[in-house]
CSV table of C-alpha atoms in Angstrom, one decimal:
chain,number,residue,atom,x,y,z
R,1,MET,CA,-67.5,-10.3,-2.8
R,2,ALA,CA,-65.2,-12.7,-1.0
R,3,GLU,CA,-63.2,-13.3,-4.2
R,4,SER,CA,-62.7,-9.5,-4.5
R,5,GLU,CA,-61.4,-9.3,-1.0
R,6,ASN,CA,-59.0,-12.2,-1.6
R,7,SER,CA,-57.7,-10.7,-4.8
R,8,ASN,CA,-57.0,-7.3,-3.1
R,9,SER,CA,-54.7,-8.9,-0.5
R,10,VAL,CA,-51.7,-11.2,-0.3
R,11,ARG,CA,-50.3,-13.0,2.7
R,12,GLN,CA,-46.7,-12.5,3.7
R,13,PRO,CA,-44.7,-15.8,3.1
R,14,LEU,CA,-42.5,-15.5,6.1
R,15,ASN,CA,-45.2,-14.9,8.8
R,16,VAL,CA,-48.5,-16.9,8.4
R,17,ASP,CA,-50.2,-15.0,11.3
R,18,ALA,CA,-49.5,-11.6,9.8
R,19,GLU,CA,-52.3,-9.6,8.2
R,20,PRO,CA,-52.5,-9.8,4.4
R,21,LEU,CA,-51.2,-6.8,2.5
R,22,LYS,CA,-53.7,-4.8,0.4
R,23,LEU,CA,-53.1,-3.8,-3.2
R,24,SER,CA,-52.4,-0.2,-2.2
R,25,GLU,CA,-49.9,-1.3,0.5
R,26,LEU,CA,-48.0,-3.5,-2.0
R,27,LEU,CA,-47.7,-0.6,-4.4
R,28,ASP,CA,-46.7,1.9,-1.7
R,29,ARG,CA,-44.0,-0.4,-0.2
R,30,GLY,CA,-42.6,-1.4,-3.6
R,31,TRP,CA,-42.5,2.3,-4.6
R,32,LYS,CA,-40.7,3.2,-1.4
R,33,ILE,CA,-38.2,0.4,-1.9
R,34,PHE,CA,-37.4,1.8,-5.3
R,35,GLU,CA,-36.8,5.3,-4.0
R,36,GLU,CA,-34.6,4.0,-1.2
R,37,VAL,CA,-32.5,1.9,-3.6
R,38,ASP,CA,-32.3,4.7,-6.2
R,39,SER,CA,-31.1,7.3,-3.6
R,40,THR,CA,-28.8,5.1,-1.5
R,41,ASN,CA,-25.0,5.6,-1.3
R,42,GLU,CA,-24.3,1.9,-0.8
R,43,PRO,CA,-23.0,-0.2,-3.7
R,44,LEU,CA,-25.7,-1.5,-5.9
R,45,GLY,CA,-24.2,-5.0,-5.9
R,46,SER,CA,-24.2,-5.3,-2.1
R,47,ASN,CA,-26.2,-8.1,-0.5
R,48,SER,CA,-28.5,-5.8,1.5
R,49,ILE,CA,-29.4,-3.7,-1.6
R,50,GLN,CA,-30.1,-6.8,-3.7
R,51,VAL,CA,-32.3,-8.3,-1.0
R,52,LYS,CA,-34.3,-5.1,-1.1
R,53,VAL,CA,-34.6,-5.2,-4.9
R,54,LYS,CA,-35.8,-8.7,-4.9
R,55,ARG,CA,-38.4,-8.0,-2.2
R,56,GLY,CA,-39.6,-5.0,-4.0
R,57,VAL,CA,-39.9,-6.9,-7.3
R,58,GLN,CA,-42.0,-9.6,-5.6
R,59,MET,CA,-44.3,-7.0,-4.1
R,60,LEU,CA,-44.9,-5.2,-7.4
R,61,GLU,CA,-45.3,-8.5,-9.3
R,62,GLU,CA,-48.0,-9.5,-6.8
R,63,ALA,CA,-49.7,-6.1,-7.2
R,64,SER,CA,-49.6,-6.5,-11.0
R,65,ARG,CA,-51.3,-9.9,-10.8
R,66,MET,CA,-54.0,-8.4,-8.5
R,67,VAL,CA,-54.6,-5.5,-10.9
R,68,ALA,CA,-55.0,-7.9,-13.8
R,69,GLN,CA,-57.5,-10.0,-11.8
R,70,LEU,CA,-59.5,-6.9,-10.9
R,71,ASP,CA,-59.5,-5.5,-14.5
R,72,LEU,CA,-58.9,-2.0,-13.3
R,73,PHE,CA,-58.0,-0.7,-16.8
R,74,SER,CA,-59.7,-1.2,-20.1
R,75,ARG,CA,-59.0,-0.1,-23.6
R,76,ASN,CA,-62.6,1.1,-24.0
R,77,GLU,CA,-62.4,3.8,-21.4
R,78,GLU,CA,-60.8,7.2,-21.4
R,79,LEU,CA,-58.3,8.7,-19.0
R,80,GLU,CA,-60.9,10.8,-17.3
R,81,GLU,CA,-63.0,7.7,-16.6
R,82,ILE,CA,-60.2,6.2,-14.4
R,83,ALA,CA,-60.8,6.8,-10.7
R,84,THR,CA,-58.3,9.0,-8.9
R,85,ALA,CA,-57.4,6.2,-6.5
R,86,ASP,CA,-56.6,3.8,-9.4
R,87,LEU,CA,-54.4,6.2,-11.4
R,88,LYS,CA,-51.3,5.3,-9.4
R,89,TYR,CA,-51.6,1.6,-10.5
R,90,LEU,CA,-50.6,2.7,-14.0
R,91,LEU,CA,-47.1,3.0,-12.6
R,92,LEU,CA,-46.7,-0.6,-11.7
R,93,PRO,CA,-45.0,-1.8,-15.0
R,94,ALA,CA,-42.6,1.3,-14.9
R,95,LEU,CA,-41.6,0.6,-11.3
R,96,LEU,CA,-41.2,-3.1,-12.0
R,97,GLY,CA,-38.9,-2.3,-15.0
R,98,ALA,CA,-36.8,0.2,-13.0
R,99,LEU,CA,-36.3,-2.2,-10.1
R,100,THR,CA,-35.5,-5.0,-12.5
R,101,MET,CA,-32.7,-2.9,-13.9
R,102,LYS,CA,-31.2,-2.6,-10.4
R,103,GLN,CA,-30.4,-6.4,-10.4
R,104,THR,CA,-26.7,-7.1,-10.8
R,105,THR,CA,-26.5,-10.7,-11.9
R,106,ARG,CA,-23.8,-10.7,-14.6
R,107,ASP,CA,-24.6,-14.1,-16.0
R,108,LYS,CA,-28.2,-13.1,-16.6
R,109,ARG,CA,-27.7,-9.5,-17.7
R,110,LEU,CA,-29.2,-10.0,-21.1
R,111,GLU,CA,-32.3,-11.6,-19.7
R,112,ILE,CA,-32.6,-8.9,-17.0
R,113,VAL,CA,-32.5,-6.0,-19.5
R,114,GLN,CA,-34.9,-7.7,-21.9
R,115,THR,CA,-37.4,-8.3,-19.0
R,116,ALA,CA,-37.1,-4.6,-18.0
R,117,ARG,CA,-37.7,-3.5,-21.5
R,118,ALA,CA,-40.9,-5.6,-21.7
R,119,TYR,CA,-42.1,-3.8,-18.5
R,120,PHE,CA,-41.3,-0.4,-19.9
R,121,MET,CA,-43.0,-1.2,-23.2
R,122,ASP,CA,-46.1,-2.4,-21.4
R,123,PHE,CA,-46.3,0.9,-19.5
R,124,LEU,CA,-45.8,3.0,-22.6
R,125,ARG,CA,-48.5,1.1,-24.5
R,126,ARG,CA,-51.0,1.7,-21.8
R,127,CYS,CA,-50.1,5.4,-21.6
R,128,GLU,CA,-50.5,5.6,-25.4
R,129,GLU,CA,-53.9,4.0,-25.2
R,130,TYR,CA,-55.0,6.5,-22.6
R,131,LYS,CA,-53.3,9.4,-24.4
R,132,VAL,CA,-51.5,10.5,-21.2
R,133,SER,CA,-48.9,12.4,-23.2
R,134,GLN,CA,-47.7,12.8,-26.8
R,135,PHE,CA,-44.7,10.6,-27.6
R,136,LYS,CA,-43.5,8.1,-30.2
R,137,LEU,CA,-43.8,4.5,-29.1
R,138,PRO,CA,-40.4,2.7,-29.6
R,139,ASP,CA,-40.2,-0.5,-31.7
R,140,SER,CA,-41.3,-3.5,-29.8
R,141,THR,CA,-38.5,-5.7,-31.2
R,142,GLY,CA,-35.7,-3.4,-30.0
R,143,GLU,CA,-34.1,-3.2,-33.4
R,144,LYS,CA,-33.1,0.3,-34.5
R,145,ALA,CA,-34.2,1.2,-38.0
R,146,ARG,CA,-32.0,3.3,-40.2
R,147,PRO,CA,-33.4,6.3,-42.0
R,148,ASP,CA,-32.9,4.6,-45.4
R,149,GLY,CA,-35.2,1.8,-44.4
R,150,GLY,CA,-32.7,-0.8,-43.5
R,151,SER,CA,-31.7,-2.2,-40.1
R,152,GLU,CA,-28.5,-1.6,-38.2
R,153,ASP,CA,-27.4,-5.2,-38.8
R,154,GLY,CA,-27.2,-4.5,-42.5
R,155,ASN,CA,-24.3,-3.0,-44.5
R,156,ALA,CA,-21.7,-1.6,-42.0
R,157,LYS,CA,-20.2,0.6,-44.7
R,158,ALA,CA,-23.4,2.5,-45.0
R,159,ASN,CA,-23.3,3.4,-41.3
R,160,SER,CA,-19.7,4.4,-41.3
R,161,PHE,CA,-20.3,7.2,-43.8
R,162,PRO,CA,-23.6,9.0,-42.7
R,163,GLY,CA,-25.4,10.7,-45.6
R,164,PRO,CA,-27.7,13.7,-45.5
R,165,THR,CA,-30.7,11.5,-44.5
R,166,ASN,CA,-28.8,10.1,-41.6
R,167,LEU,CA,-27.7,13.5,-40.4
R,168,VAL,CA,-31.3,14.8,-40.5
R,169,ALA,CA,-32.4,11.8,-38.5
R,170,MET,CA,-29.6,12.2,-36.0
R,171,ALA,CA,-30.5,15.9,-35.6
R,172,ALA,CA,-34.2,15.1,-35.1
R,173,GLN,CA,-33.2,12.4,-32.5
R,174,ARG,CA,-31.0,14.9,-30.7
R,175,GLN,CA,-33.8,17.5,-30.6
R,176,ALA,CA,-36.3,14.9,-29.3
R,177,LYS,CA,-33.9,14.1,-26.4
R,178,ILE,CA,-33.5,17.8,-25.6
R,179,GLU,CA,-37.3,18.3,-25.6
R,180,ARG,CA,-37.8,15.2,-23.4
R,181,TYR,CA,-35.2,16.4,-20.9
R,182,ARG,CA,-36.9,19.8,-20.7
R,183,GLN,CA,-40.3,18.2,-20.1
R,184,LYS,CA,-38.8,16.0,-17.4
R,185,LYS,CA,-37.4,18.9,-15.6
R,186,GLU,CA,-40.7,20.8,-15.8
R,187,LEU,CA,-42.6,17.8,-14.5
R,188,GLU,CA,-40.2,17.3,-11.6
R,189,ALA,CA,-40.6,21.0,-10.6
R,190,LYS,CA,-44.4,20.7,-10.6
R,191,LEU,CA,-44.2,17.4,-8.7
R,192,SER,CA,-42.1,18.9,-5.9
R,193,ASP,CA,-44.8,21.5,-5.3
R,194,VAL,CA,-47.7,19.1,-5.4
R,195,ARG,CA,-45.9,16.4,-3.4
R,196,ARG,CA,-46.0,18.5,-0.2
R,197,ALA,CA,-49.7,18.9,-0.2
R,198,VAL,CA,-50.3,15.1,-0.9
R,199,GLU,CA,-47.9,13.9,1.8
R,200,SER,CA,-49.4,16.3,4.3
R,201,GLY,CA,-52.9,14.8,3.7
R,202,GLN,CA,-54.5,18.1,3.0
R,203,ALA,CA,-54.8,17.6,-0.8
R,204,ASP,CA,-58.2,17.3,-2.3
R,205,ASP,CA,-59.2,14.9,-5.1
R,206,GLU,CA,-58.1,17.3,-7.9
R,207,VAL,CA,-54.7,17.8,-6.4
R,208,THR,CA,-54.2,14.1,-5.8
R,209,ARG,CA,-55.2,13.3,-9.4
R,210,ASP,CA,-52.8,15.9,-10.7
R,211,PHE,CA,-50.1,14.4,-8.6
R,212,TYR,CA,-50.5,10.9,-10.0
R,213,LEU,CA,-50.8,12.2,-13.6
R,214,LEU,CA,-47.6,14.2,-13.2
R,215,ASN,CA,-45.9,11.0,-12.0
R,216,VAL,CA,-47.2,9.0,-14.9
R,217,ARG,CA,-46.0,11.7,-17.4
R,218,ARG,CA,-42.6,11.9,-15.8
R,219,TRP,CA,-42.2,8.1,-16.0
R,220,VAL,CA,-43.0,8.2,-19.7
R,221,THR,CA,-39.9,10.3,-20.3
R,222,VAL,CA,-37.9,8.0,-18.0
R,223,CYS,CA,-39.0,4.9,-19.8
R,224,LEU,CA,-38.2,6.3,-23.2
R,225,GLU,CA,-34.6,7.1,-22.0
R,226,GLU,CA,-34.3,3.6,-20.4
R,227,ILE,CA,-35.4,1.8,-23.6
R,228,GLU,CA,-32.8,3.7,-25.7
R,229,SER,CA,-30.1,2.7,-23.2
R,230,ILE,CA,-31.3,-0.9,-23.1
R,231,ASP,CA,-31.3,-1.2,-26.9
R,232,GLN,CA,-27.6,-0.2,-26.9
R,233,GLU,CA,-26.8,-2.5,-24.1
R,234,VAL,CA,-28.6,-5.5,-25.7
R,235,GLU,CA,-26.6,-5.0,-28.9
R,236,ILE,CA,-23.3,-5.0,-27.0
R,237,LEU,CA,-24.3,-8.1,-24.9
R,238,LYS,CA,-25.3,-10.0,-28.1
R,239,LYS,CA,-22.0,-9.2,-29.8
R,240,MET,CA,-20.1,-10.3,-26.7
R,241,ASP,CA,-22.0,-13.6,-26.7
R,242,MET,CA,-21.2,-14.1,-30.4
R,243,PHE,CA,-17.5,-13.3,-29.8
R,244,LYS,CA,-17.3,-15.8,-27.0
R,245,GLU,CA,-18.9,-18.5,-29.1
R,246,ASN,CA,-16.7,-17.8,-32.2
R,247,ALA,CA,-13.5,-17.3,-30.2
R,248,PRO,CA,-11.0,-20.1,-30.9
R,249,LYS,CA,-10.4,-22.4,-28.1
R,250,GLN,CA,-6.9,-22.4,-26.7
R,251,PRO,CA,-5.2,-25.7,-26.7
R,252,SER,CA,-4.9,-27.2,-23.2
R,253,HIS,CA,-1.3,-27.7,-22.2
R,254,PRO,CA,-0.4,-30.4,-19.7
R,255,ALA,CA,0.3,-29.0,-16.4
R,256,ARG,CA,4.0,-29.1,-15.6
R,257,PRO,CA,5.1,-30.1,-12.2
R,258,PRO,CA,6.7,-27.3,-10.2
R,259,MET,CA,10.5,-27.1,-10.3
R,260,LYS,CA,12.2,-27.9,-7.1
R,261,PRO,CA,14.7,-25.3,-5.8
R,262,PHE,CA,18.3,-26.2,-6.1
R,263,ILE,CA,21.6,-24.9,-4.6
R,264,LEU,CA,25.2,-25.2,-5.7
R,265,THR,CA,27.2,-26.8,-2.9
R,266,LYS,CA,30.5,-28.5,-2.6
R,267,ASP,CA,28.9,-31.9,-2.1
R,268,ALA,CA,25.5,-33.5,-1.7
R,269,VAL,CA,26.0,-34.2,2.0
R,270,GLN,CA,26.4,-30.5,2.8
R,271,ALA,CA,23.2,-29.8,0.9
R,272,LYS,CA,21.3,-32.3,3.0
R,273,VAL,CA,22.7,-31.0,6.2
R,274,PHE,CA,22.3,-27.2,5.7
R,275,GLY,CA,19.4,-27.4,3.2
R,276,ALA,CA,18.7,-24.7,0.6
R,277,GLY,CA,18.4,-21.8,3.1
R,278,TYR,CA,19.5,-18.4,2.1
R,279,PRO,CA,22.0,-16.8,2.6
R,280,SER,CA,23.8,-20.1,2.0
R,281,LEU,CA,27.1,-21.1,3.5
R,282,PRO,CA,30.3,-20.6,1.5
R,283,THR,CA,31.5,-23.7,-0.3
R,284,MET,CA,35.2,-22.7,-0.7
R,285,THR,CA,37.7,-20.2,0.4
R,286,VAL,CA,39.0,-17.3,-1.7
R,287,ASP,CA,42.4,-19.0,-2.1
R,288,ASP,CA,40.6,-22.2,-3.3
R,289,TRP,CA,38.6,-20.2,-5.8
R,290,TYR,CA,41.7,-18.4,-7.0
R,291,GLU,CA,43.7,-21.6,-7.5
R,292,GLN,CA,40.7,-23.2,-9.3
R,293,HIS,CA,40.4,-20.3,-11.8
R,294,LYS,CA,44.2,-20.1,-12.2
R,295,LYS,CA,44.3,-23.8,-13.2
R,296,ARG,CA,41.5,-23.2,-15.8
R,297,GLY,CA,43.3,-20.1,-17.1
R,298,VAL,CA,40.3,-17.8,-16.7
R,299,LEU,CA,41.8,-15.1,-14.6
R,300,PRO,CA,41.8,-11.6,-16.1
R,301,ASP,CA,45.7,-11.3,-16.2
R,302,GLN,CA,46.4,-14.8,-17.6
R,303,GLY,CA,47.6,-14.9,-21.2
R,304,VAL,CA,48.2,-11.1,-21.3
R,305,PRO,CA,52.0,-10.1,-21.4
R,306,ARG,CA,52.8,-7.2,-19.1
R,307,LYS,CA,55.8,-4.8,-19.3
R,308,ALA,CA,58.3,-4.8,-16.5
R,309,THR,CA,57.9,-1.8,-14.2
R,310,ALA,CA,59.9,-0.4,-11.3
R,311,GLU,CA,57.3,-1.8,-8.9
R,312,ASP,CA,57.9,-5.4,-10.2
R,313,HIS,CA,61.7,-5.2,-10.0
R,314,GLY,CA,62.2,-2.6,-7.4
R,315,ASP,CA,64.4,0.6,-7.5
R,316,PRO,CA,67.9,0.0,-9.1
R,317,SER,CA,69.6,2.1,-6.5
R,318,GLU,CA,68.0,0.1,-3.7
R,319,THR,CA,69.0,-3.1,-5.4
R,320,ASP,CA,72.7,-2.0,-5.6
R,321,GLU,CA,72.7,-1.2,-1.9
R,322,GLU,CA,71.2,-4.6,-1.0
R,323,GLU,CA,73.9,-6.3,-3.1
R,324,LYS,CA,76.7,-4.3,-1.4
R,325,GLU,CA,75.3,-5.2,2.1
R,326,LYS,CA,75.2,-8.8,1.2
R,327,LYS,CA,78.8,-8.8,0.0
R,328,VAL,CA,79.9,-7.0,3.2
R,329,GLU,CA,78.0,-9.5,5.3
R,330,ASN,CA,79.7,-12.3,3.4
R,331,ASP,CA,83.3,-10.8,4.3
R,332,ASP,CA,84.2,-10.1,0.7
R,333,ASP,CA,87.8,-8.5,0.8
R,334,GLU,CA,87.2,-6.3,-2.2
R,335,SER,CA,83.9,-5.0,-0.8
R,336,LEU,CA,85.3,-4.4,2.6
R,337,LEU,CA,88.3,-2.4,1.3
R,338,LYS,CA,86.0,-0.3,-0.9
R,339,ALA,CA,83.6,0.3,2.0
R,340,ARG,CA,86.5,1.4,4.3
R,341,ASN,CA,87.9,3.8,1.7
R,342,TRP,CA,84.5,5.3,1.2
R,343,ASP,CA,84.1,5.9,4.9
R,344,ASP,CA,87.6,7.5,5.1
R,345,TRP,CA,86.8,9.8,2.2
R,346,LYS,CA,83.5,10.9,3.8
R,347,ASP,CA,85.4,11.8,7.0
R,348,THR,CA,87.6,14.3,5.2
R,349,HIS,CA,85.0,15.7,2.8
R,350,ARG,CA,81.8,17.3,3.7
R,351,ARG,CA,78.5,16.3,2.3
R,352,GLY,CA,78.0,17.6,-1.3
R,353,TYR,CA,81.7,18.3,-1.9
R,354,GLY,CA,82.6,18.4,-5.7
R,355,ASN,CA,79.0,18.2,-6.7
R,356,ARG,CA,78.8,20.7,-9.6
R,357,GLN,CA,75.7,19.2,-11.2
R,358,ASN,CA,72.9,21.6,-12.0
R,359,MET,CA,75.0,24.6,-10.9
R,360,GLY,CA,74.9,26.4,-14.2
């Protein structure tokens, strides 16, 4: 009797003085943690959510050990022989697998999904033994079999061109998924009606039993879907591991020292004084730059002959006037006489006299 009481309880590790948790309390708390994690809006990888997941997994694992010690379920009994209060403990492996799938450790993802699949398969086997519902138990190895009798790891060309047998199998699989989805929705609708009576505490033994059986049947459909998803993920994870192992290793190049910044200055002393700050100080004037490029012969107009223009040599009439003024200033007799005669002639003739040009 004392051993039975000890097996039905577990002490909390953080508080020695706290009362031990009973089997039903462990299941209820683990179930509640799963519902909170499944319906939360927080990121699944957050620290608070992962702490909840870990605590829920520990509670459900402890409850599973206690159920195994008590031998609550046997292969020699029928579903009707299970007590109503013990029916809910059939859900322990399913809840354990669902909470395990909530873990987000990337390095151990393959181990996590394989562990969750083992929990789901344990739940489905027990449901099949008790004939809870009609379903086809998935392959325990997780390898999908082809309709022609081979495995998916066989000839890739045979899978690339599906034949009539493959198409029939794909159609049957699709129909099974549709039927499973329809059953799941019907069970959820019935559960919503029965849950109110159970949570209010006014449900009798028959309603409570119906509530737990509906939950078990609903989790059968959930586990079948999860196993299909896990098998696909396991295949991808294994291929990724093989790709990482067979990937050629890149040669390691010696690390080069970082290049030091440099600046073009007139001399090294100026670089030491002013440093390499930007904008940098000018190192020469525009005239120095022009003379330097002129000596090198790299100016745009060097080496290209240009035609003489009026701008280069000035206006011819202006040049003649300048020459005349220079001769008058130098007291040239001939120029002085010509200038005086021109002034006298302008005094006796009006401006424009004798100009017949462009008169028609």
